[in-house]
Structure formats: C-alpha cells, structure tokens
Short mmCIF file of C-alpha atoms in Angstrom, two decimals:
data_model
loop_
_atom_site.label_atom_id
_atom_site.label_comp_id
_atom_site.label_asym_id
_atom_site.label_seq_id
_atom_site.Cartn_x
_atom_site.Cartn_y
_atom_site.Cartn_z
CA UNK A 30 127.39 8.98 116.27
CA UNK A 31 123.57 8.85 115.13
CA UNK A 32 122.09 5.35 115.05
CA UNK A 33 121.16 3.52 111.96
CA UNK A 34 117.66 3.82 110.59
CA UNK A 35 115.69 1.24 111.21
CA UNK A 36 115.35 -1.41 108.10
CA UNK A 37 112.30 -1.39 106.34
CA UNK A 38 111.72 -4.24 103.45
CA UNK A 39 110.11 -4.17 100.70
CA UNK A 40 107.87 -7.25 102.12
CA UNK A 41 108.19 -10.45 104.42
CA UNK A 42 107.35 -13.62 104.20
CA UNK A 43 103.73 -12.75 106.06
CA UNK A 44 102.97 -10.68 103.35
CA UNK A 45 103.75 -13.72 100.59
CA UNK A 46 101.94 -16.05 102.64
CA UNK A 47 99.02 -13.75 103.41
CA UNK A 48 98.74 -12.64 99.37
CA UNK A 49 94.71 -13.34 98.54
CA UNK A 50 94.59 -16.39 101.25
CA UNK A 51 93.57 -14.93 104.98
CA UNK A 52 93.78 -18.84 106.21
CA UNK A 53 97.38 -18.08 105.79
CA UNK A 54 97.62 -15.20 108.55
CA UNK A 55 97.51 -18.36 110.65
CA UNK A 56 101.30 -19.59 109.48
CA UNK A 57 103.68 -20.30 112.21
CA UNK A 58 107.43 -20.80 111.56
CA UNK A 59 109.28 -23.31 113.51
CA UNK A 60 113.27 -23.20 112.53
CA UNK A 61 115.95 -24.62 114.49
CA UNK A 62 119.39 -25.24 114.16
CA UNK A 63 120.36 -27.85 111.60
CA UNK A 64 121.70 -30.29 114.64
CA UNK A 65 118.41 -30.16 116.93
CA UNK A 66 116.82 -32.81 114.98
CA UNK A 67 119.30 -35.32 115.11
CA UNK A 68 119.74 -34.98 117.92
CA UNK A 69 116.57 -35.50 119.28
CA UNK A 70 115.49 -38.38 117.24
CA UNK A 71 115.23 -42.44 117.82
CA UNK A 72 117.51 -45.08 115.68
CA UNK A 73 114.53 -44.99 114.34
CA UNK A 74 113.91 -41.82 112.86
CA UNK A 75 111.92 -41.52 109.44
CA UNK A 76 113.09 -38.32 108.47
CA UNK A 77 117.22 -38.23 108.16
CA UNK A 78 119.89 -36.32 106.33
CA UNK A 79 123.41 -36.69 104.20
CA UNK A 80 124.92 -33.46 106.03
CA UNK A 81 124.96 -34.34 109.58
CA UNK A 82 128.08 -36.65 108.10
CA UNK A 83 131.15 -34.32 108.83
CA UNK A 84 134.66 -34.47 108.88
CA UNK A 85 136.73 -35.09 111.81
CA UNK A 86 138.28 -31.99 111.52
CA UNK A 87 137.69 -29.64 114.67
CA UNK A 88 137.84 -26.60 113.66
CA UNK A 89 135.53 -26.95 110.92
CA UNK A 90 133.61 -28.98 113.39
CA UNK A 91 133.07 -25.92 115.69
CA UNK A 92 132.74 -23.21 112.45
CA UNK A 93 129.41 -25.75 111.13
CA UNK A 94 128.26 -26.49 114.34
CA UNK A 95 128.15 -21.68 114.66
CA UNK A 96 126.59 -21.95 111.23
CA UNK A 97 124.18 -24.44 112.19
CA UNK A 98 122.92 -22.64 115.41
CA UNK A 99 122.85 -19.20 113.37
CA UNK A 100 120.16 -20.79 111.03
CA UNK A 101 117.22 -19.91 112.54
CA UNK A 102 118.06 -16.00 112.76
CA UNK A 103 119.31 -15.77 108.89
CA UNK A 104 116.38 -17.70 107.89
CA UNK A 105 114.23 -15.92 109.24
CA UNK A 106 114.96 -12.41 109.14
CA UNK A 107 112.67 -11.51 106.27
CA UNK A 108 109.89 -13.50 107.90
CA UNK A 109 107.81 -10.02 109.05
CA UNK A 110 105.60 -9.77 111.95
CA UNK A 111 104.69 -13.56 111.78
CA UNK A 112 104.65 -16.09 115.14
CA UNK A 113 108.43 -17.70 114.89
CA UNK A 114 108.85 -20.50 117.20
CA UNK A 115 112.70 -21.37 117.90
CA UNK A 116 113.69 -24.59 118.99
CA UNK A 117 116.38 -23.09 121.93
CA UNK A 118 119.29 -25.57 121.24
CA UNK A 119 122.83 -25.69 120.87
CA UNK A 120 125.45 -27.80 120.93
CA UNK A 121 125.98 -28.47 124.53
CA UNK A 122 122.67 -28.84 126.57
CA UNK A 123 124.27 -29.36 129.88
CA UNK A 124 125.91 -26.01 129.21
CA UNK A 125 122.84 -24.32 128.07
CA UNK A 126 121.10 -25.58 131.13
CA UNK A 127 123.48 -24.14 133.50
CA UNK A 128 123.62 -21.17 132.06
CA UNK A 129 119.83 -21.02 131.51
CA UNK A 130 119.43 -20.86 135.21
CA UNK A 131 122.20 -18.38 135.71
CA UNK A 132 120.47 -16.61 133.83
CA UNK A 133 117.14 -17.06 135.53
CA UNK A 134 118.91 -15.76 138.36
CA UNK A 135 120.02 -12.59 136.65
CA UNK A 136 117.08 -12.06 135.33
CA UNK A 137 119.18 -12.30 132.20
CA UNK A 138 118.51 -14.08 128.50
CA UNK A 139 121.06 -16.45 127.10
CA UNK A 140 123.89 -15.06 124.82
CA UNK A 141 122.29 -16.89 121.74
CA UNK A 142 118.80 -15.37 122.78
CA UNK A 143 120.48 -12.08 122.50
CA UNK A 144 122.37 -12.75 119.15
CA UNK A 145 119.12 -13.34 117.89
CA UNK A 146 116.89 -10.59 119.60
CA UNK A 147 119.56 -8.45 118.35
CA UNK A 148 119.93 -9.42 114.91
CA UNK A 149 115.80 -8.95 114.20
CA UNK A 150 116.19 -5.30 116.25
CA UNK A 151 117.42 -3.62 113.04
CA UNK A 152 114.11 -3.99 111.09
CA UNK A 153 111.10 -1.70 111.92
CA UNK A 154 108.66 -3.01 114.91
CA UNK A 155 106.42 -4.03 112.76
CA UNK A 156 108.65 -5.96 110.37
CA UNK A 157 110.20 -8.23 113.41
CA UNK A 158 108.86 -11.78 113.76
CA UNK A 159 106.59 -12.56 117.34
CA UNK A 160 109.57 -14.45 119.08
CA UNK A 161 109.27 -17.38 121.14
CA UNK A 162 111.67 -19.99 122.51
CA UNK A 163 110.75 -23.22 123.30
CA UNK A 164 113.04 -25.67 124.87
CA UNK A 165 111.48 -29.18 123.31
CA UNK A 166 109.31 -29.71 120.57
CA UNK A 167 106.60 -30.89 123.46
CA UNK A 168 106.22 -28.03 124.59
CA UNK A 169 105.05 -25.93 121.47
CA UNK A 170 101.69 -24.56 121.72
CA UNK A 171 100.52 -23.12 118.37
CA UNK A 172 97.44 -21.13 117.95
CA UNK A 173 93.97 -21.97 116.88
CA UNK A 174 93.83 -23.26 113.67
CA UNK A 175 97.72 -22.68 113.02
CA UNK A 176 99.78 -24.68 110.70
CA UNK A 177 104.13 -24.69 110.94
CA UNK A 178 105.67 -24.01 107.83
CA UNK A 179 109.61 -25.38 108.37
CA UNK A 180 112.91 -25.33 106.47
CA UNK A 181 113.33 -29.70 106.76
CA UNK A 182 110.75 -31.64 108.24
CA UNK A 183 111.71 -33.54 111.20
CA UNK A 184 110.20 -36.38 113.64
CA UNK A 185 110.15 -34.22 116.36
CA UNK A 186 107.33 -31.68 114.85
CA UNK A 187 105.86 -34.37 112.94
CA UNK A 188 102.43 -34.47 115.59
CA UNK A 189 101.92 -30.96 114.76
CA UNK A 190 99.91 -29.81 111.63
CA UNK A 191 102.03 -28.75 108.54
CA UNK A 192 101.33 -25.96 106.01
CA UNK A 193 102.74 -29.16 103.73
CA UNK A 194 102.79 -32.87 104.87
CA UNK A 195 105.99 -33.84 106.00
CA UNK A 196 106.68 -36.77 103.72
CA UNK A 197 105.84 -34.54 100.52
CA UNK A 198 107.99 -32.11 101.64
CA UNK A 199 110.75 -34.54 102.19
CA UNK A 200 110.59 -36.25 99.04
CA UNK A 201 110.18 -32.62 96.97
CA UNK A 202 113.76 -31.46 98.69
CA UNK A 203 115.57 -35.28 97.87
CA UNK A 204 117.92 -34.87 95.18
CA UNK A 205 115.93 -38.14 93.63
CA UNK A 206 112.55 -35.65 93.62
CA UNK A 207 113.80 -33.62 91.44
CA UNK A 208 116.10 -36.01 89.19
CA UNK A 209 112.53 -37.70 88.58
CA UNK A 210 109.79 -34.96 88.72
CA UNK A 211 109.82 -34.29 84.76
CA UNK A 212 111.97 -30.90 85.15
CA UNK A 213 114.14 -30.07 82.97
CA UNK A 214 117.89 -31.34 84.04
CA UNK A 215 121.03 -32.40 83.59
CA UNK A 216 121.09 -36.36 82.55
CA UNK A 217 120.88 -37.87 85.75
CA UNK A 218 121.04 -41.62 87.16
CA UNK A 219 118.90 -42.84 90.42
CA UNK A 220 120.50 -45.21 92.65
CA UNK A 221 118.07 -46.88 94.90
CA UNK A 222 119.03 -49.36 97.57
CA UNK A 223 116.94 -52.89 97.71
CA UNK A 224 117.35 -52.75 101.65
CA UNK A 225 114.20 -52.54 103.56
CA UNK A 226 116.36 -51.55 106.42
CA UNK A 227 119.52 -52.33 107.80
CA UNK A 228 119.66 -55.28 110.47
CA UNK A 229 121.86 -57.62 108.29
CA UNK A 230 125.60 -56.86 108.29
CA UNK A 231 126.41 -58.66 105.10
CA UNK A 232 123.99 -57.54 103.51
CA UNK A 233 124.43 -53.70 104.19
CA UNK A 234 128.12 -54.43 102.99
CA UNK A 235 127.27 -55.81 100.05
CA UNK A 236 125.33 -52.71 99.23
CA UNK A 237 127.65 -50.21 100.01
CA UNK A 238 129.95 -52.29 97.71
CA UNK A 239 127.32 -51.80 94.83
CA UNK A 240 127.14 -48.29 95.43
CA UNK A 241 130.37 -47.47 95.17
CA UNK A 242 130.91 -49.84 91.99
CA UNK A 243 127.93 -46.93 90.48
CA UNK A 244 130.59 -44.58 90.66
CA UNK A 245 133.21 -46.26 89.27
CA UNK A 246 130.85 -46.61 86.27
CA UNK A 247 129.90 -43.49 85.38
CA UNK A 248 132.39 -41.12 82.96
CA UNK A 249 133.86 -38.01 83.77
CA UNK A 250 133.03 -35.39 84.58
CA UNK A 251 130.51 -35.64 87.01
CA UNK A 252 128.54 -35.24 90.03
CA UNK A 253 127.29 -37.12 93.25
CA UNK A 254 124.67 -36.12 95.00
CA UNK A 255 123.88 -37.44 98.51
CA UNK A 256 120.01 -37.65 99.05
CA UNK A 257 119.32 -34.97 101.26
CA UNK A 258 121.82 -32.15 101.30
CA UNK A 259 122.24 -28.48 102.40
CA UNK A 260 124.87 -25.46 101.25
CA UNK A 261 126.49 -27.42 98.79
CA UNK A 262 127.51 -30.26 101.82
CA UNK A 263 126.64 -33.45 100.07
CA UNK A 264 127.49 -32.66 97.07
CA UNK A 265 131.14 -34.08 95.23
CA UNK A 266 132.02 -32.89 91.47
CA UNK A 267 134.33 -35.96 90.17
CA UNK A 268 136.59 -34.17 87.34
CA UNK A 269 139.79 -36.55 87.42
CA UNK A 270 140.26 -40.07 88.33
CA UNK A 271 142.18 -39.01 90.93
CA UNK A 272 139.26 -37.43 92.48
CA UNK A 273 137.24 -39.91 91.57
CA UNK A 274 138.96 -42.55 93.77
CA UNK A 275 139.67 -40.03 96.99
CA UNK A 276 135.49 -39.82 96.79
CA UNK A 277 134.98 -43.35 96.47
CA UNK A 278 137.38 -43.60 100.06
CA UNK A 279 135.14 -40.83 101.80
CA UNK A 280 131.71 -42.36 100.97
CA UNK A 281 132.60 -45.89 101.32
CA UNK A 282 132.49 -44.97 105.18
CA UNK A 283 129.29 -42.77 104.59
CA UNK A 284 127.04 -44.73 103.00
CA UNK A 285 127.47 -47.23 105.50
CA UNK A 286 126.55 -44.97 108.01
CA UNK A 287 123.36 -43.37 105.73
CA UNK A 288 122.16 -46.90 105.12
CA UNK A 289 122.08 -47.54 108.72
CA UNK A 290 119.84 -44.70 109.05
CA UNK A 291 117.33 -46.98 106.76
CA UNK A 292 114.62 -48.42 108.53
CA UNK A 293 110.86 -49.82 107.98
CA UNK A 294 109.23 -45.93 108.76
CA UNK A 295 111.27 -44.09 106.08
CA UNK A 296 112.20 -47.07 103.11
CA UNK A 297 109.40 -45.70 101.38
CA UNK A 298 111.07 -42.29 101.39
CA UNK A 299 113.90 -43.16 99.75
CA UNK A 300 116.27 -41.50 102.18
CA UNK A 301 119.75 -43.35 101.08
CA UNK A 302 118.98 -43.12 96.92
CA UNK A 303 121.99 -41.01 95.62
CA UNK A 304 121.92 -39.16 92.42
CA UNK A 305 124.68 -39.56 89.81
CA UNK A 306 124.80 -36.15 87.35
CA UNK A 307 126.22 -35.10 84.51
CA UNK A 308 127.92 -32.20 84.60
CA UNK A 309 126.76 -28.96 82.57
CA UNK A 310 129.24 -26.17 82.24
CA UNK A 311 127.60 -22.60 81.92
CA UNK A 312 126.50 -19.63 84.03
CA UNK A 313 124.59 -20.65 87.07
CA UNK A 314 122.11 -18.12 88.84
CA UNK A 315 120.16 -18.85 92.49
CA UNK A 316 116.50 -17.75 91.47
CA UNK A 317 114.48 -17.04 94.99
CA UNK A 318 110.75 -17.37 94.43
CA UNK A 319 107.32 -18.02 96.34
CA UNK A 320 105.02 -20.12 95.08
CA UNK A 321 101.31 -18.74 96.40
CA UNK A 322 98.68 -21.37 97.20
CA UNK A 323 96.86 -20.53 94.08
CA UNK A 324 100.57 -22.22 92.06
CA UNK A 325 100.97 -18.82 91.30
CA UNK A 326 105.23 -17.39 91.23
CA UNK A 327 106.19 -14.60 92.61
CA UNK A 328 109.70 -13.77 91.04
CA UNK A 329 111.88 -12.87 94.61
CA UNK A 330 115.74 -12.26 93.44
CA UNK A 331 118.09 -13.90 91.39
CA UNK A 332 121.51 -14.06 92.45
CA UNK A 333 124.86 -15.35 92.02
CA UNK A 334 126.42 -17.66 94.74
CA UNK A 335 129.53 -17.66 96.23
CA UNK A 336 131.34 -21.26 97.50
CA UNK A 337 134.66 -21.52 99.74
CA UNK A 338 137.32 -23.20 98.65
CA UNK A 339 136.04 -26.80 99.66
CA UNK A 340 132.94 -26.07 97.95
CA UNK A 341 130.55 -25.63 100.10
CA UNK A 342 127.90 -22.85 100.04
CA UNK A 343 128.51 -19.06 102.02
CA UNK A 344 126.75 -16.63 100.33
CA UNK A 345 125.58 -14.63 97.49
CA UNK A 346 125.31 -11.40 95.82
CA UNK A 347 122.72 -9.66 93.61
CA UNK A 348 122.66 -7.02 91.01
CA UNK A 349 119.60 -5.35 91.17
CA UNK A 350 119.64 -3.35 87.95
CA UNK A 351 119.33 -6.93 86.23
CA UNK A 352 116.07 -8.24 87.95
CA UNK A 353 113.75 -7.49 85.54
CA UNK A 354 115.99 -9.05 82.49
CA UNK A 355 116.76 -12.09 84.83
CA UNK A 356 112.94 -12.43 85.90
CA UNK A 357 111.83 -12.33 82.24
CA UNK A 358 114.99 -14.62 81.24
CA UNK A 359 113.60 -17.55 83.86
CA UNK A 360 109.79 -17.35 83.40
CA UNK A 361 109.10 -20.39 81.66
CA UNK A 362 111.36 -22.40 83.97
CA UNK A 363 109.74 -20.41 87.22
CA UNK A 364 106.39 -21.36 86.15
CA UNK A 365 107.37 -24.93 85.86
CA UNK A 366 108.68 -25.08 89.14
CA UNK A 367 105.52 -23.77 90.53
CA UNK A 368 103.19 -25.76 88.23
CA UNK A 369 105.43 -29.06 89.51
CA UNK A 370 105.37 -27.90 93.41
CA UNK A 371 101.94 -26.87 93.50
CA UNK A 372 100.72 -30.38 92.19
CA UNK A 373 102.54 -31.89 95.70
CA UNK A 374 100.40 -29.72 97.09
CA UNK A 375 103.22 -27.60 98.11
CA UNK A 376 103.24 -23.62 98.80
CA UNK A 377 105.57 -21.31 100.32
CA UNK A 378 109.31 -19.83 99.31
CA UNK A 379 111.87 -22.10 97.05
CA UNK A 380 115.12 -21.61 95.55
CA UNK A 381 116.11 -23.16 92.31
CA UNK A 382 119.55 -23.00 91.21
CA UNK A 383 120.08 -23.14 87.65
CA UNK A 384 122.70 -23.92 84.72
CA UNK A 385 122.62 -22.64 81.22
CA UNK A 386 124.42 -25.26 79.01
CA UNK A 387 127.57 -23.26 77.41
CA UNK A 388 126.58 -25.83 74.28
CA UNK A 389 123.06 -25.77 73.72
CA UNK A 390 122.07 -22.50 75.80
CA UNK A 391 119.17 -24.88 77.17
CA UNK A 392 118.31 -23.89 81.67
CA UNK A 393 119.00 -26.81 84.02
CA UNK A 394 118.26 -27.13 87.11
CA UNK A 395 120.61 -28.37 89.19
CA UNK A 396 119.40 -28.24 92.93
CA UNK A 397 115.89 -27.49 94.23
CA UNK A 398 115.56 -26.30 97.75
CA UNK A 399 111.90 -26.08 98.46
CA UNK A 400 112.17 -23.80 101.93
CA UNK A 401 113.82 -20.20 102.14
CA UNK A 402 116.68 -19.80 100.57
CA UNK A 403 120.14 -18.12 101.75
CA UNK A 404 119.84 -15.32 99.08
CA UNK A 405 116.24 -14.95 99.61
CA UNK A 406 116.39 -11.22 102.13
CA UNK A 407 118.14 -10.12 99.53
CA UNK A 408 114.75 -9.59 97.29
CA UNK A 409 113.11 -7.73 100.18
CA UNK A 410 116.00 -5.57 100.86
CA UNK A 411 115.89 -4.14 97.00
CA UNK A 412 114.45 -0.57 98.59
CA UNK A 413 116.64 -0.52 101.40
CA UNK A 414 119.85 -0.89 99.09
CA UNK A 415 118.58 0.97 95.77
CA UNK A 416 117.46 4.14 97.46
CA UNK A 417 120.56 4.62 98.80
CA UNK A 418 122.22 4.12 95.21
CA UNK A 419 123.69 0.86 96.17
CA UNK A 420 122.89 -1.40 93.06
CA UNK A 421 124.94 -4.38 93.86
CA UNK A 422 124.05 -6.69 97.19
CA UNK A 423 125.70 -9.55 99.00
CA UNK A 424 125.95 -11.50 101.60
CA UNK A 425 128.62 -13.72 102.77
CA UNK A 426 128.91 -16.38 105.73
CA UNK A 427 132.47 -15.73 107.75
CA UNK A 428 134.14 -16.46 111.22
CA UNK A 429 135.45 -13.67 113.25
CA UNK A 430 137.98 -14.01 116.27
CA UNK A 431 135.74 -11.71 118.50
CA UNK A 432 132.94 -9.98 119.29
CA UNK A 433 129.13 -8.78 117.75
CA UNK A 434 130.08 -5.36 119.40
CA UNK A 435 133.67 -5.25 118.37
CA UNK A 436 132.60 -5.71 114.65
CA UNK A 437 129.88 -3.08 114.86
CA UNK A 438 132.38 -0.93 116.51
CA UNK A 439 134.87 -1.43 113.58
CA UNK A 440 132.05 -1.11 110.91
CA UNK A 441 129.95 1.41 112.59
CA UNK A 442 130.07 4.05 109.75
CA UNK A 443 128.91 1.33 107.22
CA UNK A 444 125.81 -0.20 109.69
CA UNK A 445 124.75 3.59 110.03
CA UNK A 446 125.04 4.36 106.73
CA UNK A 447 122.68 1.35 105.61
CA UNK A 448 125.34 -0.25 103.29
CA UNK A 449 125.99 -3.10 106.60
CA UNK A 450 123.45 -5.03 107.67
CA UNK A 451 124.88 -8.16 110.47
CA UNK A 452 121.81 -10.37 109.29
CA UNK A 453 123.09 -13.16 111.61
CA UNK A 454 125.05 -14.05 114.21
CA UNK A 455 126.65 -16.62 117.08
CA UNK A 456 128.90 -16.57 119.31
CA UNK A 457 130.92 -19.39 119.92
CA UNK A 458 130.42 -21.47 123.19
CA UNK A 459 134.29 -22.78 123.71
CA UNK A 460 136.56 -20.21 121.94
CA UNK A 461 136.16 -16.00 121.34
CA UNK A 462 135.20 -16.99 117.59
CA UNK A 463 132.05 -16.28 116.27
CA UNK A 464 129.32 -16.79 112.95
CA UNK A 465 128.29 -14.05 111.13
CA UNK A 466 126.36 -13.42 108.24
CA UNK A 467 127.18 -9.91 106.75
CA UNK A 468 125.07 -8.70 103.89
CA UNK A 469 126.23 -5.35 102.12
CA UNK A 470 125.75 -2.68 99.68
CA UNK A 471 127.68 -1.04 96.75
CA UNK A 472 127.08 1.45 94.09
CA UNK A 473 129.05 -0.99 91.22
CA UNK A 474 130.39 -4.79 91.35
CA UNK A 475 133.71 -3.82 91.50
CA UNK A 476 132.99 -1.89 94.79
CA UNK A 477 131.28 -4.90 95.95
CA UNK A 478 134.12 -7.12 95.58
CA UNK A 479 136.46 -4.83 97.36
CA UNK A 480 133.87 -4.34 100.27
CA UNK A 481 133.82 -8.39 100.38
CA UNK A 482 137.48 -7.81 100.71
CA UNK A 483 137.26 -5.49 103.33
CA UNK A 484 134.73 -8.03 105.58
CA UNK A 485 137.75 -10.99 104.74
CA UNK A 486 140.23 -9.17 106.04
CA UNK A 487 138.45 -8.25 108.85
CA UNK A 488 138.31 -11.79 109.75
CA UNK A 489 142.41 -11.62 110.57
CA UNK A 490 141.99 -8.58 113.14
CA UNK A 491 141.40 -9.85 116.60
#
C-alpha cells in the first residue's frame, strides 16, 4: 500500500510569530509535560497550579499522567520549522534512566522519543520543529538573542529570557485575570485569601472554612473555578444542592492543600483566589487566535469542544465552511482580547472560549487560555482537509489497549487517504495502554460523528 503524503499546513506557528517582526525568528519553544514542573520545584515554588490535584483513582491516574506526557507533541505539532526544546520527562525517572542507558547501549532512542519523532514525521521537512531533548532545565542552551515562548510558566525556566515575563503570563491565564481584566463576562465573584503564606495551622483552617462558606452562599446554578486550571480540570458546575454539597466535600481537602502551596514569592500572584460564576446557558464556540506583537488578531479556527462524561476537556471539531461567518460573528470580541493581552505586553497564540447568552444574545467569555490551544492545528490543517472535500474536522483525546503500529495498521486506508492524522501519542510505561490524539476528516457532520464512532469503538479492540 502507497504511503501517505506528507502533511503540508496552511502555516505554523513560525510563520505567526515571524509575521512583520524578524526579532521573532529568534523564538524558542520549551513544552513539557504538565507533571515536570511540579515535580521539579521547591515547597517553595512561586508558580503553582489547581490541576496537579487528582483523584485517587488509578486508572485515571495512569490515563492523565499519558495525557500529560503527550503534551508536548500535540502542542506542538503546528509549531513549523522553529527550535522546540522538550523537557525529556516522564513519570518514573529511575525508569527513564535505566532505560536511557539501554538505550545508549543500543544505540537506540527512548520509546517516548520515538512517539514523538514519529508523530512530527507526517508533516513536510520543512514544516517539522528543530527537535531537542534536554534532560533538566540546567542544561538548556538557547541561541543568541533567543527568547522561550511556553504553554505555563514555571520556576524551573524562570532564569531564562521569556517572549512574555513569567508573572504576566501567570496572572493573564488565572481565572481571577480574566474575571477582573474589564472583558466582557459572566457575573463573577473573586475570592482572595488574607494569608501571606501558610505556616499557621489554625489559621489556614480557618480559611479553608471561609472558603467553603463562599460557596454555600452563592445561588444556583453556578460555577467554581480553581485559579489555575487546564482541559476543563478545575472547573465544578454546581446545578443542585446535592452537587453543591458533594463539591464542598472534594475541595474542603483541596484548598487546604492549594493554600499550602501559598508562600511569600507567589502571594502577590494570587495563586489560591478562586472564581465563583454565574452560569450562562447558550452556544459555546473555542475561538483559536494569535495575537501579533503589533496587538494585531489573526482569526485561527473556531471550533466546538467536546468533554467526557466527568467533564473534562478531549477534543474538538471544526466546520470549515463556517469560518468566515464565525470570524466575522467574533470580531469585536477578538479584537478585545488582543487590545486587553497586548497591553500585558503579551503576544503569541490564545484560545478564548465563549458563551452566547440564550436570553440576551450578548458573547461571554468564559475561559481564557493565553498559550496554544487544543483545537488550534486544526486552523492550519484547513488545506489539508478541504482539498480533499473533507469540510468537517476533529480531534479527540482517547486510550487504546495497544499499539501506535497496531492502530495505523487498523486505520491504514484512512492515514493514507489524508482523512487520519495520529497528531499525538504515548505509550504507557506499566500496562499495553496508550494516549492518542486522533484528528480526522469528513465530507458532512453526520459523517464526522460516525467516524468519531468508529475511533470509540476502536478503543474496545485489543
């Protein structure tokens, strides 16, 4: 069977970046899995987040800890022939380690090397990112004059110089930035904490207490949102009082543990205000865009997302015969993103995911994520699809019981027929499952439902 055709996008991130500003040409991407920087940082840490809190459940354990190592390759996968330093981390370093020199031996690269080699193979030579692994944040050398543009800033790359400064960045992807930055959203009530940081007991009790009394407060329905929070993790719509109270339980324990994460580097940061929401029924659309240094939007995709069952975040789809309406649709509120980002001083991709009100037909935002977005490939991939009269696009996160090469072998007519593309994946360290990130093609919705059906039940064949 002939191979697929190389994938050739429409543009890359490079080409955003580079748009009338040649300093950018020197833009170096750093991503890493979600984990690494917890990981790797002190008690002390100044830059912390609401999702590493997880259940106890192991098997959801192991699927987030996949999704969290496959970040870097989905992420970055419309980043074009741009330096993209990865951070070469999973979850077990001792393991990694032995099998790094194993593979030393061999003369062979690490699975996860491979998954990710792989995955950036399918685009045209001079669409694929200038790899490099590193395996500590010590020992990254950028180039002259370089800045790191990053999904979430961390204190691990905080010595090295950023497109945008870490704290602005930080404070323009809280939940509080954008309840207070003037654009338009739902009501919305800011709940700060009076610690300076958490070395009294009693004290940190009595504000976890005071916290939780918020929610009792506020009227159905709503929404809590933790301060820092990624694919809807972090993120609890209270519709009943019955919900209300099995909330209260689960963050009773968590915002003990956030507050202890408060500390004299970060108070200033805000890192444990939540965010108490009202909530707006109506459509809501994903809108991808770039923001050019010159606060300038460039319209990317606008998409519809797709949420499992426990709400949290695995994909998206796209119809491209809408773009233009939806682009002209969300102007106003695109330019006021960019007008608002570009006075922190901020440039680079965002997502902005937004409600209109069923009642007064006004746009909300709800969420802004000021990094690449999930959905974002799916705006450079418009040719790829379209000329092969596929007008609808998705992509969808999912667990498979085997193999990258058992999947290809299954799908192999699709991948060479340009309507598959495996835009990530991981396999797992500890068990023959694996992460994927399938985005696909289809001439009408309904076909693009089915083929999502097709990829689910896929998931059951082992």
């Amino acid at each position: 069977m002939d191979p697929a055709v190389p994938i050739t996008l429409d543009y890359t991130l490079r080409d955003l970046y580079s748009d009338n500003n040649e300093d950018d040409l020197n833009t170096t991407l750093i991503y890493y899995p979600l984990q690494f920087g917890y990981m790797h940082e002190s008690p002390s840490a100044k830059y912390v987040y609401g999702y590493t809190l997880q259940s106890d459940d192991e098997k959801a354990a192991s699927s987030f800890a996949m999704a969290a190592n496959m970040v870097p390759q989905r992420y970055a996968f419309s980043a074009g022939q741009m330096p993209l330093i990865i951070l070469d981390f999973d979850s077990s370093n001792k393991l990694k380690e032995e099998n790094h020199k194993t593979c030393q031996t061999a003369g062979e690269l690490p699975t996860h090397q491979l998954d990710i080699r792989r995955t950036f193979s399918q685009l045209i030579p001079n669409q694929r990112p200038t790899l490099t692994f590193v395996n500590s944040p010590g020992s990254i050398s950028l180039g002259s004059g370089a800045q790191i543009a990053v999904l979430l800033p961390t204190d691990c790359l905080s010595h090295l110089p950023h497109v945008v400064h870490p704290e602005t960045h930080y404070e323009i992807l809280s939940k509080r930035g954008l309840a207070l930055s003037g654009l338009p959203t739902p009501p919305s009530q800011v709940i700060d904490t009076g610690l300076v940081d958490s070395d009294d007991p009693s004290l940190l009790k009595q504000e976890v207490a005071r916290m939780i009394e918020s929610i009792d407060q506020r009227q159905v329905p709503f929404v809590i949102k933790l301060p820092q929070s990624i694919s809807g993790m972090g993120t609890f719509l209270i519709t009943t009082e019955v919900e209300r109270g099995r909330v209260k339980t689960l963050l009773a324990e968590q915002f003990g543990v956030m507050l202890r994460q408060l500390n004299r580097s970060n108070h200033h940061l805000y890192p444990c205000s939540i965010v108490l929401q009202d909530f707006v029924t109506g459509p809501v659309v994903a809108l991808s865009l770039f923001i050019t240094k010159t606060g300038q939007p460039r319209f990317i995709a606008c998409c519809e997302q797709r949420f499992d069952e426990q709400g949290h975040w695995i994909g998206g789809s796209i119809s491209y015969r809408q773009q233009a309406r939806r682009r002209e649709t969300f102007a106003v509120i695109m330019q006021m993103v960019a007008d608002f980002l570009r006075s922190k001083g901020y440039h680079g991709p965002a997502g902005v995911d937004i409600v209109t009100d069923d009642r007064s037909g006004e746009q909300l935002i709800i969420d802004l994520n000021v990094r690449v977005t999930g959905t974002f490939h799916l705006g450079p991939l418009t040719g790829h699809f379209t000329k092969r009269g596929l007008f609808e696009a998705g992509m969808t996160t999912v667990d498979f019981p085997y193999s990258r090469d058992k999947f290809e072998q299954m799908f192999a007519d699709d991948i060479r027929n340009g309507s598959l593309i495996v835009s990530g994946w991981v396999h797992g360290e500890s068990s023959q499952l694996s992460h994927a990130a399938i985005t696909i093609g289809a001439r009408e919705s309904d076909e693009l439902d089915e083929y999502f059906g097709r990829i689910k039940t896929a998931t059951l064949h082992s």
